Coordinates of C-alpha atoms in Angstrom, one line a residue:
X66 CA 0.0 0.0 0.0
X67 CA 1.0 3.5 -0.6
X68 CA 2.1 5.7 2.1
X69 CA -0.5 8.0 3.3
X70 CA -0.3 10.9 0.7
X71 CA 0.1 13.8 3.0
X72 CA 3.4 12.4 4.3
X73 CA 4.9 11.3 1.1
X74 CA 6.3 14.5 -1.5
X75 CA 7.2 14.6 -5.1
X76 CA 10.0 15.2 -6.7
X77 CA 9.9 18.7 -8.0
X78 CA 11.4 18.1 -11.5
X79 CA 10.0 14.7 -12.7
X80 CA 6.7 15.2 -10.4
X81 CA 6.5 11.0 -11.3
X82 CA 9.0 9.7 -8.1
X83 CA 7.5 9.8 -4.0
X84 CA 9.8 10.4 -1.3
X85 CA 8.8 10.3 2.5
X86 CA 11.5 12.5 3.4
X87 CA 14.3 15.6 2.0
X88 CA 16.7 13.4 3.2
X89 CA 15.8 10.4 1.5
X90 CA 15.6 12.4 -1.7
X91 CA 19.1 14.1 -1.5
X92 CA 20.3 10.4 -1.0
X93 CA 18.9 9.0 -3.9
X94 CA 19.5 11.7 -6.3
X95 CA 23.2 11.6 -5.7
X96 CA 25.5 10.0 -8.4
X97 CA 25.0 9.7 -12.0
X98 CA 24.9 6.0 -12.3
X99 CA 21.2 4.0 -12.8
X100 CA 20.6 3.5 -10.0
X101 CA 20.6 7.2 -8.7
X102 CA 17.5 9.0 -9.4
X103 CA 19.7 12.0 -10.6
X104 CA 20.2 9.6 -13.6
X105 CA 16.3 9.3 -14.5
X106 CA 14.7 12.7 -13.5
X107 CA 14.9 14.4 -17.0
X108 CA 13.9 11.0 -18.3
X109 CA 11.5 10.3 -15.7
X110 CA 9.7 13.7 -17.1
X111 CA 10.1 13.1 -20.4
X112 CA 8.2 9.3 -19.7
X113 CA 5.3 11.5 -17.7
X114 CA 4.6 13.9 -20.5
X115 CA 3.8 10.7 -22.3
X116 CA 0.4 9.4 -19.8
X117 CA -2.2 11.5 -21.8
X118 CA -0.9 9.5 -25.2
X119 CA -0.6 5.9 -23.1
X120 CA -3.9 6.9 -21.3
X121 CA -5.9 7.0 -25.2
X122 CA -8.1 4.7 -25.5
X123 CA -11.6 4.4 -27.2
X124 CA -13.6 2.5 -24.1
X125 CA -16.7 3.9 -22.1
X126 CA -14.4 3.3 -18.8
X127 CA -10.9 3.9 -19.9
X128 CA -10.9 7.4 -18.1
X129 CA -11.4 5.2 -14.7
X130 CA -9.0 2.5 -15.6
X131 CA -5.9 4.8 -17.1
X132 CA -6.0 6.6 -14.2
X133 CA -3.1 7.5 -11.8
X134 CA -4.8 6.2 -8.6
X135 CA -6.7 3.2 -10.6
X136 CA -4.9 0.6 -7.6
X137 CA -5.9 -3.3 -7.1
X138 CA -8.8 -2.2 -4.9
X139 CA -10.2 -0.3 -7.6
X140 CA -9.3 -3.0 -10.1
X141 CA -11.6 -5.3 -8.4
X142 CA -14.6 -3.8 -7.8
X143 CA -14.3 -2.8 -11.8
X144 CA -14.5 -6.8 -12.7
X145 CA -16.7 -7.7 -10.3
X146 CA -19.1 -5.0 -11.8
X147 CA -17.9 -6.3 -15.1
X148 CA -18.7 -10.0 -13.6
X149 CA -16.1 -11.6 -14.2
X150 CA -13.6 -11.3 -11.1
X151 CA -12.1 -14.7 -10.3
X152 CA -13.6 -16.1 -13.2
X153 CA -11.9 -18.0 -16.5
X154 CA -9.0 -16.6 -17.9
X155 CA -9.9 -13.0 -15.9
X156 CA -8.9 -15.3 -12.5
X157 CA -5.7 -13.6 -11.8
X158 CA -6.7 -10.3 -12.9
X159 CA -7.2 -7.7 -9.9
X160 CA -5.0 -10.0 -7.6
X161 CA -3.6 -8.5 -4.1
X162 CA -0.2 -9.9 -2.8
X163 CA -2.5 -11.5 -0.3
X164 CA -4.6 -13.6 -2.5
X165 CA -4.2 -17.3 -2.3
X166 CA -4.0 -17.9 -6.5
X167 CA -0.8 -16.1 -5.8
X168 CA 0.7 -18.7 -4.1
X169 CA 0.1 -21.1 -7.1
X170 CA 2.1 -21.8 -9.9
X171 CA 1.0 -20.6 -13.4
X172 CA -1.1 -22.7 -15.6
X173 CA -3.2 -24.0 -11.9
X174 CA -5.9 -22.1 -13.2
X175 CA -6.5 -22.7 -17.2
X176 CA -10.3 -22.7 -18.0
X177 CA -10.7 -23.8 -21.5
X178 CA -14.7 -24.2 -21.1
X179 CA -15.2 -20.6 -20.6
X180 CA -12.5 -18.6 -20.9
X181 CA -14.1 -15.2 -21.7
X182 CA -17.5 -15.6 -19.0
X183 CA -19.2 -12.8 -20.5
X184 CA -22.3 -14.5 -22.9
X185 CA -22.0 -11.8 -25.8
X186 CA -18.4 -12.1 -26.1
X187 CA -18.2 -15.7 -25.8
X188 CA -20.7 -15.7 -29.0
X189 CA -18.9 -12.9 -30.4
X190 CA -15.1 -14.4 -30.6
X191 CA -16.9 -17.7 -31.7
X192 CA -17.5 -16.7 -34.7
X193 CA -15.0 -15.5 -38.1
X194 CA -13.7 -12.0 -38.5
X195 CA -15.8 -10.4 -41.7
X196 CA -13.6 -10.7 -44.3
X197 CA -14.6 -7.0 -45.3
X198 CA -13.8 -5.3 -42.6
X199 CA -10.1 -7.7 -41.3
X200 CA -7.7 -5.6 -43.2
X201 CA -9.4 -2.7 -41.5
X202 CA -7.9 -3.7 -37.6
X203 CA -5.0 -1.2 -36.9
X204 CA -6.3 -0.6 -32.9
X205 CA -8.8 -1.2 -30.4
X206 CA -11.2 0.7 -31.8
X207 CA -11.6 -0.4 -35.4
X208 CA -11.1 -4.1 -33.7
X209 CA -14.1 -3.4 -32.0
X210 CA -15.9 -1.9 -34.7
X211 CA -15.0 -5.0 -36.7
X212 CA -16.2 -7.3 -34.1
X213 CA -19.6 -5.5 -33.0
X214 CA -18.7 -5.2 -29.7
X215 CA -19.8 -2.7 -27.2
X216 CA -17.1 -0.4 -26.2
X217 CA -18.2 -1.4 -22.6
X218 CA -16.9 -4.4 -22.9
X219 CA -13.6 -5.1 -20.9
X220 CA -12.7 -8.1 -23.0
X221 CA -9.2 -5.8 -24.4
X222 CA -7.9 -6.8 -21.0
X223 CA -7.6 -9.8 -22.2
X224 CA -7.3 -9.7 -26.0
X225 CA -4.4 -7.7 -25.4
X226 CA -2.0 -10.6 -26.1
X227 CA -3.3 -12.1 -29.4
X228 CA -4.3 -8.7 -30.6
X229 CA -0.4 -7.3 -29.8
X230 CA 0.8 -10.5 -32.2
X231 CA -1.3 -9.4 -35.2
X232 CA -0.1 -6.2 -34.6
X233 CA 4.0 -7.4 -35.0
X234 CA 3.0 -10.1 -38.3
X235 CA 0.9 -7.7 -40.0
X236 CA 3.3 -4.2 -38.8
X237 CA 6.5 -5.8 -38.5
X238 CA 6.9 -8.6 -40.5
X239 CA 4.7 -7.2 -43.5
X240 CA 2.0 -9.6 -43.2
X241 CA 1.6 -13.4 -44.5
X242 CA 0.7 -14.6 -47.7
X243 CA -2.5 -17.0 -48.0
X244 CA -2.0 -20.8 -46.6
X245 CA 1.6 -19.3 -44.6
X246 CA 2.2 -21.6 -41.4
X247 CA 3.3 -19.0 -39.0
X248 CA 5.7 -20.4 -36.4
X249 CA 6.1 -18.3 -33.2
X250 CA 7.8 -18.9 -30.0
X251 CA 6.7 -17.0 -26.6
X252 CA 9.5 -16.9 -23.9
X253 CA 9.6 -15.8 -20.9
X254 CA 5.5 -16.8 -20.8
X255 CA 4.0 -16.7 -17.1
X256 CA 0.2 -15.6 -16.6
X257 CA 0.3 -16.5 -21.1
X258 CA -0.5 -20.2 -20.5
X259 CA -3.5 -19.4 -18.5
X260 CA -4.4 -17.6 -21.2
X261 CA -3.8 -19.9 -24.4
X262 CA -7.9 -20.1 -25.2
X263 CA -7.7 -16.5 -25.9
X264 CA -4.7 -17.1 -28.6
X265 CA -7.9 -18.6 -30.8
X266 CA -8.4 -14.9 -32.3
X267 CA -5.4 -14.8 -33.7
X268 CA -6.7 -17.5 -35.9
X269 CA -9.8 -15.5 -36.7
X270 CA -7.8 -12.8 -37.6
X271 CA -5.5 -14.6 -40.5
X272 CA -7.5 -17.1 -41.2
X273 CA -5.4 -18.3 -44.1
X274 CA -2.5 -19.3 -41.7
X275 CA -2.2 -22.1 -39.9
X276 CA -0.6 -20.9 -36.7
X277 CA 1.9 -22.9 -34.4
X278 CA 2.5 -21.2 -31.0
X279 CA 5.3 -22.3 -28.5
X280 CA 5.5 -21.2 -25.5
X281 CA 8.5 -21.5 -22.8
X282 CA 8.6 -20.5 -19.1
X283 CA 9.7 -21.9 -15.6
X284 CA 8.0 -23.1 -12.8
X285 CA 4.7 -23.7 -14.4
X286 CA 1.8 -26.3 -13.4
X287 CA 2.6 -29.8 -13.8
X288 CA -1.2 -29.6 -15.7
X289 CA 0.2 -27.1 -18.4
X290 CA 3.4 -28.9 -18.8
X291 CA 4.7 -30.1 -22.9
X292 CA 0.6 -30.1 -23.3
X293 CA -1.0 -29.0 -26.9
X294 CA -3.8 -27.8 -27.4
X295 CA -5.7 -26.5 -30.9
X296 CA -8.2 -24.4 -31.5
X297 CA -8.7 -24.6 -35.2
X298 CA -5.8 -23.3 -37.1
X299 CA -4.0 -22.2 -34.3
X300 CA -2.2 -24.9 -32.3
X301 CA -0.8 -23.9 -29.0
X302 CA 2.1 -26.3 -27.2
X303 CA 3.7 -25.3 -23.6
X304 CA 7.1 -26.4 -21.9
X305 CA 8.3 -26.2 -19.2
X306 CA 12.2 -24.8 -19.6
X307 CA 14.1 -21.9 -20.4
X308 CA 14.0 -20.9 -23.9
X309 CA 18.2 -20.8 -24.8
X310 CA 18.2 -24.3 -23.7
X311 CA 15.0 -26.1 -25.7
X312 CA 16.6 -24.2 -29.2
X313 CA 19.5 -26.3 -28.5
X314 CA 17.6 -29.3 -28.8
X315 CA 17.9 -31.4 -32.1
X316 CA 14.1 -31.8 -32.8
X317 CA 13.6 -27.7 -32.3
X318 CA 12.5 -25.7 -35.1
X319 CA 13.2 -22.3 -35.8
X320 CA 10.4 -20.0 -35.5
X321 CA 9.8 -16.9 -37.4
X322 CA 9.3 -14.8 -34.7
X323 CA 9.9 -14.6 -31.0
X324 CA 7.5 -12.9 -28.6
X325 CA 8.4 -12.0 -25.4
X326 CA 5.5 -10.5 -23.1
X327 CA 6.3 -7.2 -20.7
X328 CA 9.6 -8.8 -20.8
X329 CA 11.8 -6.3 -18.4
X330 CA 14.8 -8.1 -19.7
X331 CA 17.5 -6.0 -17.2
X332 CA 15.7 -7.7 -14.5
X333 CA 16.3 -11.2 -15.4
X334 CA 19.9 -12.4 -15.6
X335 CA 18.3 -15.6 -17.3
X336 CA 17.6 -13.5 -19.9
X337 CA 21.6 -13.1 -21.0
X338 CA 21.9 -16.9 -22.7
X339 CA 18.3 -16.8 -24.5
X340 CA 19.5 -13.2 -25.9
X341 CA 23.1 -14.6 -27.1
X342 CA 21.3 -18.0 -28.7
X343 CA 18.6 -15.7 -30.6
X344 CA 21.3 -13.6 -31.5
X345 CA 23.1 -16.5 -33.1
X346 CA 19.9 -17.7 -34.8
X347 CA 19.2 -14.1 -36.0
X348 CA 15.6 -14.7 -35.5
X349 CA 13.4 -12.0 -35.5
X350 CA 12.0 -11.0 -32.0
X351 CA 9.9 -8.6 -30.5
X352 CA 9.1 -7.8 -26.5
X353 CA 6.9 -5.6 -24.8
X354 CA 7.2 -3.9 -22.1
X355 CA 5.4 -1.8 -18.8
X356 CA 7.1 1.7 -19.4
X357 CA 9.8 3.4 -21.4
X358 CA 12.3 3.5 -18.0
X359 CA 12.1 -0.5 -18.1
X360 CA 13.9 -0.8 -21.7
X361 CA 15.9 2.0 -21.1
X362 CA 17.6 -0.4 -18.5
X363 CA 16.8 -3.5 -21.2
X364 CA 18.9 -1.8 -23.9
X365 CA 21.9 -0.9 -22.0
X366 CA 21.8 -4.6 -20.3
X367 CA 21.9 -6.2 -23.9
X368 CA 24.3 -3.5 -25.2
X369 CA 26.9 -4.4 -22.3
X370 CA 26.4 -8.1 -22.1
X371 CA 25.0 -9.6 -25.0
X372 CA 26.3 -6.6 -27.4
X373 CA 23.1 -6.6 -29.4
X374 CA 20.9 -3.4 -30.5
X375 CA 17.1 -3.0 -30.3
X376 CA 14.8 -0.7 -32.5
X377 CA 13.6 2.5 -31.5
X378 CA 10.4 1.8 -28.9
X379 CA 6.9 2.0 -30.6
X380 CA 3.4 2.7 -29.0
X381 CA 1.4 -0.6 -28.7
X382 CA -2.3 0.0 -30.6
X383 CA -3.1 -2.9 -28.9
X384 CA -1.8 -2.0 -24.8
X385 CA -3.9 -2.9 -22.5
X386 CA -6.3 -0.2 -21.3
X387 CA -5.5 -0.9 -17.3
X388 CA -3.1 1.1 -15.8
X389 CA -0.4 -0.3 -13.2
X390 CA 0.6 1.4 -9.8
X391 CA 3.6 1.8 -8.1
X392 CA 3.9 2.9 -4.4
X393 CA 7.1 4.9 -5.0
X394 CA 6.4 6.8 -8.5
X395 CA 3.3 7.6 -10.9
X396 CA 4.8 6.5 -13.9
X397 CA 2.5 5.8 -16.5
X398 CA 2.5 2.2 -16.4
X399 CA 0.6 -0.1 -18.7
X400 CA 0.8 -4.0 -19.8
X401 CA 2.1 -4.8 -23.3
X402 CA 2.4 -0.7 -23.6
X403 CA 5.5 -0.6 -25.8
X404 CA 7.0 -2.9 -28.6
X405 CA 10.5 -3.1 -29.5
X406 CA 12.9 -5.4 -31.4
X407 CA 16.1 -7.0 -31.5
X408 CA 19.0 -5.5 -33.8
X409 CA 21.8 -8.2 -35.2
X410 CA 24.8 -7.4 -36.6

């Protein structure tokens, strides 16, 4: 929980980072290095002159979920008006660091039967994508115009992770031709393979592909692990295992892209071998991430260690419209917010 407000101050420069006291601020802005705030201030207000553009979405209740005080509490009562809080694939949405589900391992809770709970949208994502109207989908709103779906409906929060891979095939790779098998690897994947139903829209939305999704994390639920599942074209397998050390494997393919979801690579030393192997492979490959500071940090960790480039950050169409709190800053934080990919030499 935060600190109550009255006894917690801003920074004067950034306005994004809380400090409880002057002295704790003059300790952290000392130095120059990353870890000093006196690194990140000008950046830091640079990232916060970016919420109104992060915070634009086309949804009746985007204004209360983009907001800066939008915290778990809030979160909840929002699904449970919605209905759907603890249910399907919305089960770990909304979750406080005291909830039970925390406690157990991803892939516990996969609901196949009904992923979505909400009737209309269950109907809705049943059905094909109007040919008319597919090459049309460039963001939430002409997705939703496509689909005939109320604007009211929170279903984005979900769709956010099939919708962000059409975005990277159709933006980044230029699209596939007619009858294409698209293989793509996920790494990193957590929450994802609670998720995998959802993945059955990317299907609608190139229905001339046959689509073969792998996804790799650790620590998942002995019920998700090296399971397949299809859901028409799109065919969805899950192991259990870092990604740099399945690739090595005789029997692996190469894929023609490589996801990685909210990624914050300069967290994860595990990261280092994966990025050195796709490097080697010169695969394509995308990640996501929360915030601009997070691949600030991403890009000077693969610079230094794994001396590999990324592309310039771009603006996710397909974000999620919920924004994330912190108890020490009010960066504008967002799932899936920003796309960026690797550079080989």
């Amino acid at each position: 929980m935060r600190a109550e407000q009255q006894l917690m101050f801003y920074c004067p420069l950034c306005c994004a980072v809380l400090y409880c006291s002057v002295e704790c601020q003059r300790e952290n802005t000392q130095g120059s290095t990353c870890q000093s705030h006196g690194f990140w201030c000008s950046k830091f207000l640079t990232y916060m002159k970016d919420t109104s553009t992060l915070s634009d979405f086309p949804f009746e209740f985007s204004q209360e979920t983009s907001s800066a005080d939008f915290d778990a509490t809030r979160y909840r009562s929002f699904l449970k008006e919605k209905g759907v809080l603890g249910e399907g694939c919305w089960l770990r949405e909304g979750l406080t660091s005291s909830d039970k589900v925390q406690s157990h391992r991803y892939g516990r809770y996969l609901d196949l039967e009904n992923p979505y709970v909400l009737p209309v949208e269950s109907c809705v994502l049943d059905e094909p994508i109007s040919v008319d109207c597919q090459s049309s989908i460039v963001d939430w709103a002409s997705y939703y115009k496509c689909r005939e779906l109320d604007l009211s409906s929170p279903v984005a929060i979900l769709l956010q992770w099939p919708l962000t891979v059409f975005f990277i095939i159709q933006n980044v790779l230029n699209g596939t031709e007619p009858g294409n098998e698209v293989n793509i690897d996920i790494v990193g994947v957590e929450k994802e393979v609670e998720l995998v139903p959802v993945f059955k829209e990317l299907g609608n939305l190139l229905p001339e592909s046959k689509i073969d999704i792998h996804m790799f994390g650790r620590h998942l639920h002995p019920q998700v692990k090296e399971k397949t599942w299809s859901f028409g074209s799109v065919v969805v397998s899950v192991h259990n295992e870092l990604y740099h050390k399945n690739v090595c494997a005789p029997q692996a393919q190469t894929p023609h892209l490589v996801i990685g979801f909210n990624a914050g690579i300069a967290a994860y030393s595990s990261w280092i071998p994966t990025i050195k192997k796709l490097k080697s492979m010169k695969v394509p490959t995308y990640f996501t991430d929360y915030c601009k500071s997070s691949i600030e940090l991403s890009r000077l960790m693969l610079k230094d260690h794994c001396d590999v480039m990324t592309s310039d950050p771009i603006l996710n169409p397909f974000r999620s419209p919920i924004r994330m709190t912190s108890s020490d800053h009010d960066l504008p934080w967002f799932s899936n917010a920003y796309i960026l990919g690797l550079e080989y030499t």
